[in-house]
Short mmCIF file of C-alpha atoms in Angstrom, two decimals:
data_model
loop_
_atom_site.label_atom_id
_atom_site.label_comp_id
_atom_site.label_asym_id
_atom_site.label_seq_id
_atom_site.Cartn_x
_atom_site.Cartn_y
_atom_site.Cartn_z
CA UNK A 1 0.48 41.35 -14.25
CA UNK A 2 0.23 40.04 -10.70
CA UNK A 3 3.80 40.32 -9.47
CA UNK A 4 2.76 39.40 -5.95
CA UNK A 5 1.26 36.16 -7.23
CA UNK A 6 4.44 35.37 -9.11
CA UNK A 7 6.55 35.78 -5.99
CA UNK A 8 4.10 33.98 -3.74
CA UNK A 9 3.58 30.96 -5.96
CA UNK A 10 3.94 28.87 -2.84
CA UNK A 11 0.55 30.09 -1.68
CA UNK A 12 -0.99 28.87 -4.90
CA UNK A 13 -0.16 25.29 -3.99
CA UNK A 14 -2.87 25.27 -1.30
CA UNK A 15 -5.19 27.98 -2.43
CA UNK A 16 -8.60 27.22 -3.87
CA UNK A 17 -7.72 29.72 -6.59
CA UNK A 18 -4.69 27.67 -7.59
CA UNK A 19 -3.95 26.56 -11.12
CA UNK A 20 -5.75 23.34 -11.93
CA UNK A 21 -3.70 20.17 -12.12
CA UNK A 22 -2.85 18.94 -15.58
CA UNK A 23 -5.24 16.31 -16.97
CA UNK A 24 -4.00 12.83 -16.22
CA UNK A 25 -5.21 9.35 -16.88
CA UNK A 26 -6.10 8.55 -13.28
CA UNK A 27 -4.67 5.44 -11.68
CA UNK A 28 -7.14 5.67 -8.77
CA UNK A 29 -10.30 7.62 -9.50
CA UNK A 30 -12.09 9.65 -6.86
CA UNK A 31 -15.36 8.15 -5.65
CA UNK A 32 -17.64 11.21 -5.89
CA UNK A 33 -18.93 11.82 -9.42
CA UNK A 34 -22.11 13.32 -10.82
CA UNK A 35 -24.04 16.36 -9.65
CA UNK A 36 -23.44 17.44 -6.05
CA UNK A 37 -24.68 20.41 -4.01
CA UNK A 38 -21.64 21.12 -1.85
CA UNK A 39 -22.12 22.55 1.65
CA UNK A 40 -24.95 24.82 2.62
CA UNK A 41 -24.54 28.53 3.26
CA UNK A 42 -23.44 30.24 6.46
CA UNK A 43 -25.91 32.95 7.48
CA UNK A 44 -24.53 36.15 8.98
CA UNK A 45 -27.22 38.62 9.93
CA UNK A 46 -28.24 41.73 11.80
CA UNK A 47 -31.96 42.32 11.89
CA UNK A 48 -33.44 41.41 8.51
CA UNK A 49 -30.20 42.05 6.58
CA UNK A 50 -28.31 38.86 5.71
CA UNK A 51 -24.88 38.00 4.36
CA UNK A 52 -24.92 34.48 2.90
CA UNK A 53 -21.43 32.94 2.77
CA UNK A 54 -20.45 30.06 0.52
CA UNK A 55 -17.40 28.02 1.51
CA UNK A 56 -14.99 27.25 -1.34
CA UNK A 57 -12.63 24.32 -1.05
CA UNK A 58 -10.04 22.43 -3.07
CA UNK A 59 -9.14 19.82 -4.14
CA UNK A 60 -12.47 18.59 -5.46
CA UNK A 61 -13.46 15.68 -7.73
CA UNK A 62 -12.72 16.50 -11.37
CA UNK A 63 -15.82 14.89 -12.81
CA UNK A 64 -18.19 16.33 -10.24
CA UNK A 65 -20.92 18.58 -11.63
CA UNK A 66 -21.68 21.12 -8.94
CA UNK A 67 -25.14 22.59 -8.63
CA UNK A 68 -26.76 24.11 -5.57
CA UNK A 69 -30.35 25.28 -5.88
CA UNK A 70 -29.93 27.13 -2.59
CA UNK A 71 -27.04 29.14 -4.03
CA UNK A 72 -28.95 29.78 -7.27
CA UNK A 73 -32.00 31.08 -5.41
CA UNK A 74 -30.19 33.26 -2.89
CA UNK A 75 -27.74 34.72 -5.40
CA UNK A 76 -30.61 35.63 -7.72
CA UNK A 77 -32.31 37.49 -4.86
CA UNK A 78 -29.18 39.29 -3.63
CA UNK A 79 -28.28 42.92 -4.20
CA UNK A 80 -24.51 42.32 -4.16
CA UNK A 81 -21.91 39.59 -4.70
CA UNK A 82 -18.83 39.97 -2.50
CA UNK A 83 -15.68 38.42 -3.93
CA UNK A 84 -13.09 36.69 -1.70
CA UNK A 85 -10.17 38.66 -0.26
CA UNK A 86 -7.20 39.01 -2.59
CA UNK A 87 -4.03 41.02 -3.17
CA UNK A 88 -2.38 42.29 -6.32
CA UNK A 89 0.56 44.40 -7.36
CA UNK A 90 -0.37 47.03 -9.93
CA UNK A 91 2.70 47.96 -11.94
CA UNK A 92 0.90 48.89 -15.15
CA UNK A 93 0.80 47.12 -18.51
CA UNK A 94 3.91 48.61 -20.07
CA UNK A 95 5.98 48.32 -16.91
CA UNK A 96 4.80 44.73 -16.69
CA UNK A 97 6.18 44.03 -20.15
CA UNK A 98 9.61 45.28 -19.11
CA UNK A 99 9.55 42.83 -16.18
CA UNK A 100 9.01 39.74 -18.34
CA UNK A 101 12.75 39.00 -18.66
CA UNK A 102 13.03 39.05 -14.86
CA UNK A 103 10.36 36.33 -14.66
CA UNK A 104 12.63 33.87 -16.43
CA UNK A 105 14.16 31.49 -13.93
CA UNK A 106 11.98 32.71 -11.06
CA UNK A 107 11.38 29.13 -9.88
CA UNK A 108 15.00 28.01 -10.11
CA UNK A 109 17.34 27.42 -7.21
CA UNK A 110 19.96 30.15 -6.73
CA UNK A 111 23.30 29.45 -8.44
CA UNK A 112 21.79 26.68 -10.57
CA UNK A 113 21.68 24.17 -7.69
CA UNK A 114 19.70 20.95 -8.10
CA UNK A 115 17.34 19.37 -5.60
CA UNK A 116 19.85 16.67 -4.68
CA UNK A 117 22.18 19.44 -3.52
CA UNK A 118 19.69 21.32 -1.34
CA UNK A 119 17.64 18.48 0.15
CA UNK A 120 18.65 15.97 2.85
CA UNK A 121 19.57 12.62 1.26
CA UNK A 122 16.61 10.74 2.77
CA UNK A 123 14.14 13.39 1.62
CA UNK A 124 15.61 13.39 -1.87
CA UNK A 125 15.27 9.59 -2.07
CA UNK A 126 11.58 9.87 -1.20
CA UNK A 127 11.21 12.61 -3.81
CA UNK A 128 12.69 10.44 -6.55
CA UNK A 129 10.19 7.67 -5.86
CA UNK A 130 7.17 9.97 -5.85
CA UNK A 131 8.46 11.95 -8.82
CA UNK A 132 8.68 8.80 -10.90
CA UNK A 133 5.17 7.79 -9.85
CA UNK A 134 3.43 11.10 -10.49
CA UNK A 135 5.64 13.13 -12.84
CA UNK A 136 7.96 10.76 -14.66
CA UNK A 137 11.25 11.62 -16.32
CA UNK A 138 11.54 15.39 -16.04
CA UNK A 139 15.07 16.64 -15.52
CA UNK A 140 14.07 20.31 -15.58
CA UNK A 141 12.18 20.13 -12.31
CA UNK A 142 15.36 19.01 -10.57
CA UNK A 143 16.65 22.60 -10.81
CA UNK A 144 13.57 24.17 -9.19
CA UNK A 145 13.40 25.33 -5.60
CA UNK A 146 11.90 22.70 -3.27
CA UNK A 147 8.86 24.97 -2.81
CA UNK A 148 7.95 24.92 -6.49
CA UNK A 149 8.94 21.31 -7.12
CA UNK A 150 6.63 20.31 -4.25
CA UNK A 151 3.82 22.37 -5.77
CA UNK A 152 4.16 20.62 -9.13
CA UNK A 153 4.37 17.17 -7.54
CA UNK A 154 1.27 17.91 -5.47
CA UNK A 155 -0.76 19.05 -8.50
CA UNK A 156 0.28 16.04 -10.59
CA UNK A 157 -0.55 13.61 -7.78
CA UNK A 158 -4.01 15.10 -7.30
CA UNK A 159 -4.63 14.81 -11.02
CA UNK A 160 -3.71 11.12 -10.89
CA UNK A 161 -6.42 10.39 -8.34
CA UNK A 162 -9.07 12.49 -10.08
CA UNK A 163 -8.86 15.62 -7.94
CA UNK A 164 -8.51 19.20 -9.16
CA UNK A 165 -9.36 22.73 -8.07
CA UNK A 166 -12.77 24.30 -7.60
CA UNK A 167 -12.51 26.20 -10.89
CA UNK A 168 -15.85 24.93 -12.20
CA UNK A 169 -17.63 25.90 -8.98
CA UNK A 170 -16.19 29.43 -9.08
CA UNK A 171 -17.06 29.86 -12.76
CA UNK A 172 -20.61 28.64 -12.12
CA UNK A 173 -21.11 31.21 -9.34
CA UNK A 174 -19.70 33.99 -11.52
CA UNK A 175 -22.04 32.97 -14.34
CA UNK A 176 -25.05 33.00 -12.01
CA UNK A 177 -24.17 36.47 -10.77
CA UNK A 178 -23.84 37.74 -14.33
CA UNK A 179 -27.10 36.12 -15.43
CA UNK A 180 -28.96 37.74 -12.55
CA UNK A 181 -27.17 41.09 -13.00
CA UNK A 182 -25.94 41.07 -9.41
CA UNK A 183 -23.37 43.84 -8.80
CA UNK A 184 -19.95 42.39 -7.99
CA UNK A 185 -17.71 43.94 -5.33
CA UNK A 186 -13.97 43.27 -5.20
CA UNK A 187 -12.13 43.47 -1.90
CA UNK A 188 -8.67 43.23 -3.46
CA UNK A 189 -5.88 45.26 -1.88
CA UNK A 190 -3.06 46.79 -3.92
CA UNK A 191 0.56 46.22 -2.92
CA UNK A 192 2.92 49.12 -3.46
CA UNK A 193 6.19 47.99 -5.05
CA UNK A 194 8.89 50.64 -5.22
CA UNK A 195 11.19 48.69 -7.52
CA UNK A 196 9.63 45.42 -8.77
CA UNK A 197 12.55 44.71 -11.10
CA UNK A 198 15.05 44.79 -8.26
CA UNK A 199 12.67 42.78 -6.09
CA UNK A 200 12.49 39.98 -8.65
CA UNK A 201 16.26 39.95 -9.02
CA UNK A 202 16.66 39.72 -5.26
CA UNK A 203 14.13 36.91 -5.00
CA UNK A 204 15.94 34.81 -7.59
CA UNK A 205 19.18 34.91 -5.65
CA UNK A 206 17.70 34.63 -2.15
CA UNK A 207 17.47 31.27 -0.34
CA UNK A 208 14.19 30.03 1.14
CA UNK A 209 13.73 27.79 4.15
CA UNK A 210 11.43 25.50 2.16
CA UNK A 211 12.59 21.99 3.05
CA UNK A 212 9.80 21.69 5.66
CA UNK A 213 7.22 22.52 2.99
CA UNK A 214 8.77 19.92 0.70
CA UNK A 215 8.80 17.28 3.44
CA UNK A 216 5.15 17.95 4.39
CA UNK A 217 4.16 17.53 0.75
CA UNK A 218 5.86 14.15 0.59
CA UNK A 219 4.23 13.12 3.87
CA UNK A 220 0.79 13.98 2.51
CA UNK A 221 1.26 12.14 -0.77
CA UNK A 222 2.68 9.07 0.95
CA UNK A 223 0.06 8.74 3.65
CA UNK A 224 -2.86 11.13 3.34
CA UNK A 225 -4.42 10.62 -0.10
CA UNK A 226 -7.35 8.82 1.51
CA UNK A 227 -7.82 11.88 3.74
CA UNK A 228 -7.91 14.12 0.67
CA UNK A 229 -10.62 11.89 -0.79
CA UNK A 230 -12.58 12.08 2.47
CA UNK A 231 -12.38 15.86 2.48
CA UNK A 232 -13.46 16.09 -1.15
CA UNK A 233 -16.40 13.79 -0.45
CA UNK A 234 -17.39 15.78 2.66
CA UNK A 235 -17.50 19.05 0.72
CA UNK A 236 -19.31 17.52 -2.27
CA UNK A 237 -22.15 16.06 -0.22
CA UNK A 238 -22.30 18.93 2.28
CA UNK A 239 -21.32 16.87 5.33
CA UNK A 240 -20.86 19.76 7.76
CA UNK A 241 -19.90 17.47 10.65
CA UNK A 242 -17.02 16.03 8.65
CA UNK A 243 -16.04 19.43 7.27
CA UNK A 244 -15.65 20.83 10.77
CA UNK A 245 -13.15 18.08 11.54
CA UNK A 246 -10.85 19.03 8.68
CA UNK A 247 -7.32 20.16 9.36
CA UNK A 248 -6.38 22.77 6.78
CA UNK A 249 -3.16 23.92 8.35
CA UNK A 250 -0.11 21.68 8.29
CA UNK A 251 1.12 21.59 4.70
CA UNK A 252 -0.18 25.04 3.83
CA UNK A 253 1.36 26.69 6.87
CA UNK A 254 4.79 25.17 6.30
CA UNK A 255 4.75 26.36 2.68
CA UNK A 256 3.61 29.84 3.64
CA UNK A 257 6.29 30.04 6.30
CA UNK A 258 8.91 29.21 3.69
CA UNK A 259 8.05 32.53 2.03
CA UNK A 260 7.00 34.75 4.91
CA UNK A 261 9.90 33.82 7.18
CA UNK A 262 12.53 34.29 4.47
CA UNK A 263 14.97 37.18 4.74
CA UNK A 264 13.84 38.33 1.31
CA UNK A 265 10.21 38.70 2.40
CA UNK A 266 11.16 40.42 5.64
CA UNK A 267 12.82 43.13 3.56
CA UNK A 268 9.65 43.76 1.49
CA UNK A 269 7.68 46.31 3.50
CA UNK A 270 4.63 46.10 1.21
CA UNK A 271 4.08 42.44 2.15
CA UNK A 272 4.42 42.80 5.92
CA UNK A 273 0.77 43.52 6.66
CA UNK A 274 -0.70 41.94 3.53
CA UNK A 275 -2.92 39.36 5.23
CA UNK A 276 -4.16 41.84 7.83
CA UNK A 277 -5.00 44.38 5.13
CA UNK A 278 -6.84 41.72 3.11
CA UNK A 279 -8.82 40.76 6.18
CA UNK A 280 -9.73 44.36 7.01
CA UNK A 281 -10.71 45.09 3.41
CA UNK A 282 -13.09 42.13 3.26
CA UNK A 283 -14.60 42.72 6.71
CA UNK A 284 -15.20 46.40 5.94
CA UNK A 285 -16.91 45.46 2.68
CA UNK A 286 -18.99 42.80 4.45
CA UNK A 287 -20.19 45.23 7.13
CA UNK A 288 -21.01 47.88 4.55
CA UNK A 289 -22.97 45.32 2.50
CA UNK A 290 -24.84 44.09 5.57
CA UNK A 291 -25.88 47.65 6.36
CA UNK A 292 -26.94 48.47 2.80
CA UNK A 293 -28.52 45.24 1.49
CA UNK A 294 -31.30 42.94 2.52
CA UNK A 295 -29.34 40.07 0.97
CA UNK A 296 -25.65 39.82 0.07
CA UNK A 297 -23.88 36.74 -1.31
CA UNK A 298 -20.20 36.13 -0.56
CA UNK A 299 -17.54 33.49 -1.12
CA UNK A 300 -14.77 32.69 1.36
CA UNK A 301 -12.31 29.87 1.61
CA UNK A 302 -13.79 27.21 3.85
CA UNK A 303 -10.88 27.41 6.27
CA UNK A 304 -11.58 31.13 6.82
CA UNK A 305 -15.18 30.29 7.67
CA UNK A 306 -14.58 27.50 10.19
CA UNK A 307 -11.40 28.96 11.73
CA UNK A 308 -12.21 30.11 15.30
CA UNK A 309 -10.11 33.20 14.55
CA UNK A 310 -11.30 33.55 10.95
CA UNK A 311 -13.44 36.03 9.06
CA UNK A 312 -16.84 34.76 10.21
CA UNK A 313 -15.66 34.58 13.82
CA UNK A 314 -14.59 38.24 13.51
CA UNK A 315 -18.10 39.23 12.39
CA UNK A 316 -19.60 37.29 15.28
CA UNK A 317 -17.32 39.16 17.69
CA UNK A 318 -18.62 42.41 16.22
CA UNK A 319 -22.15 41.44 17.24
CA UNK A 320 -23.54 39.81 14.10
CA UNK A 321 -25.59 36.63 14.40
CA UNK A 322 -23.92 33.62 12.76
CA UNK A 323 -25.80 30.47 11.81
CA UNK A 324 -23.96 27.56 10.17
CA UNK A 325 -25.72 25.37 7.61
CA UNK A 326 -27.65 22.45 8.99
#
């Protein structure tokens, strides 16, 4: 049971490993359909040892069939497949069962408050309009924290326009690795939780500064759906020039801040250095693989590849040669 994932559901709203949006009968279908290759691979090398990095991205067109012959060839020739950075809380199976009751109501506002009570009146009015358009009559969601209500609204809206996660792409890569018997390396870090039961109880009664995340979600759905289509198209056809123009930050950062800047999170020592530990774990694994293998295949979120302070930039700083796809 991934307790960290349960607490940090806000991160799932923007993560390429997020839950897929529920199937909808789309009102406006995405343009890109059929088989597409996605972007090419970033080449990180030292001498004749190469780390090939594939950039994952979401949302993507639902009906797109992804196939990259470049990925198929290189993965088949690689000695190792490096999974993306991740974090998990290992509390054990039986301990996890005892925590199930604490999961109930995890998304709800403290003290049973409804959205109309915790949101500014103008923001709530915008919410009602978008909720009716993309969700419909659902009274239960009115009792959820703005963070989680925004996540659900975002997923439903993407489903309406034919966008979902990159689940099929990830599953295809995993299948290729298995078919070619490529050893898989996890870079997941483990979070130490002294008292997960108490932590869940504290989370449920702690406020979050998540109105900014909620507002950014509404802004995106009201004015940036065409941008989401453009981004999905750019990834699908491998338009590197367009990809490099993408802004990954605004909505995601405001939703992350709602969690990381909360008093509750500041009191959880195991989460303080989580992102830094994830980064170090992946970079250490990447350097080890580069030293040991002639060819290593890896997957990173696209934003971590193109970020001037991201994972690939860190390898370049360490002296590795970095070549983006053409």
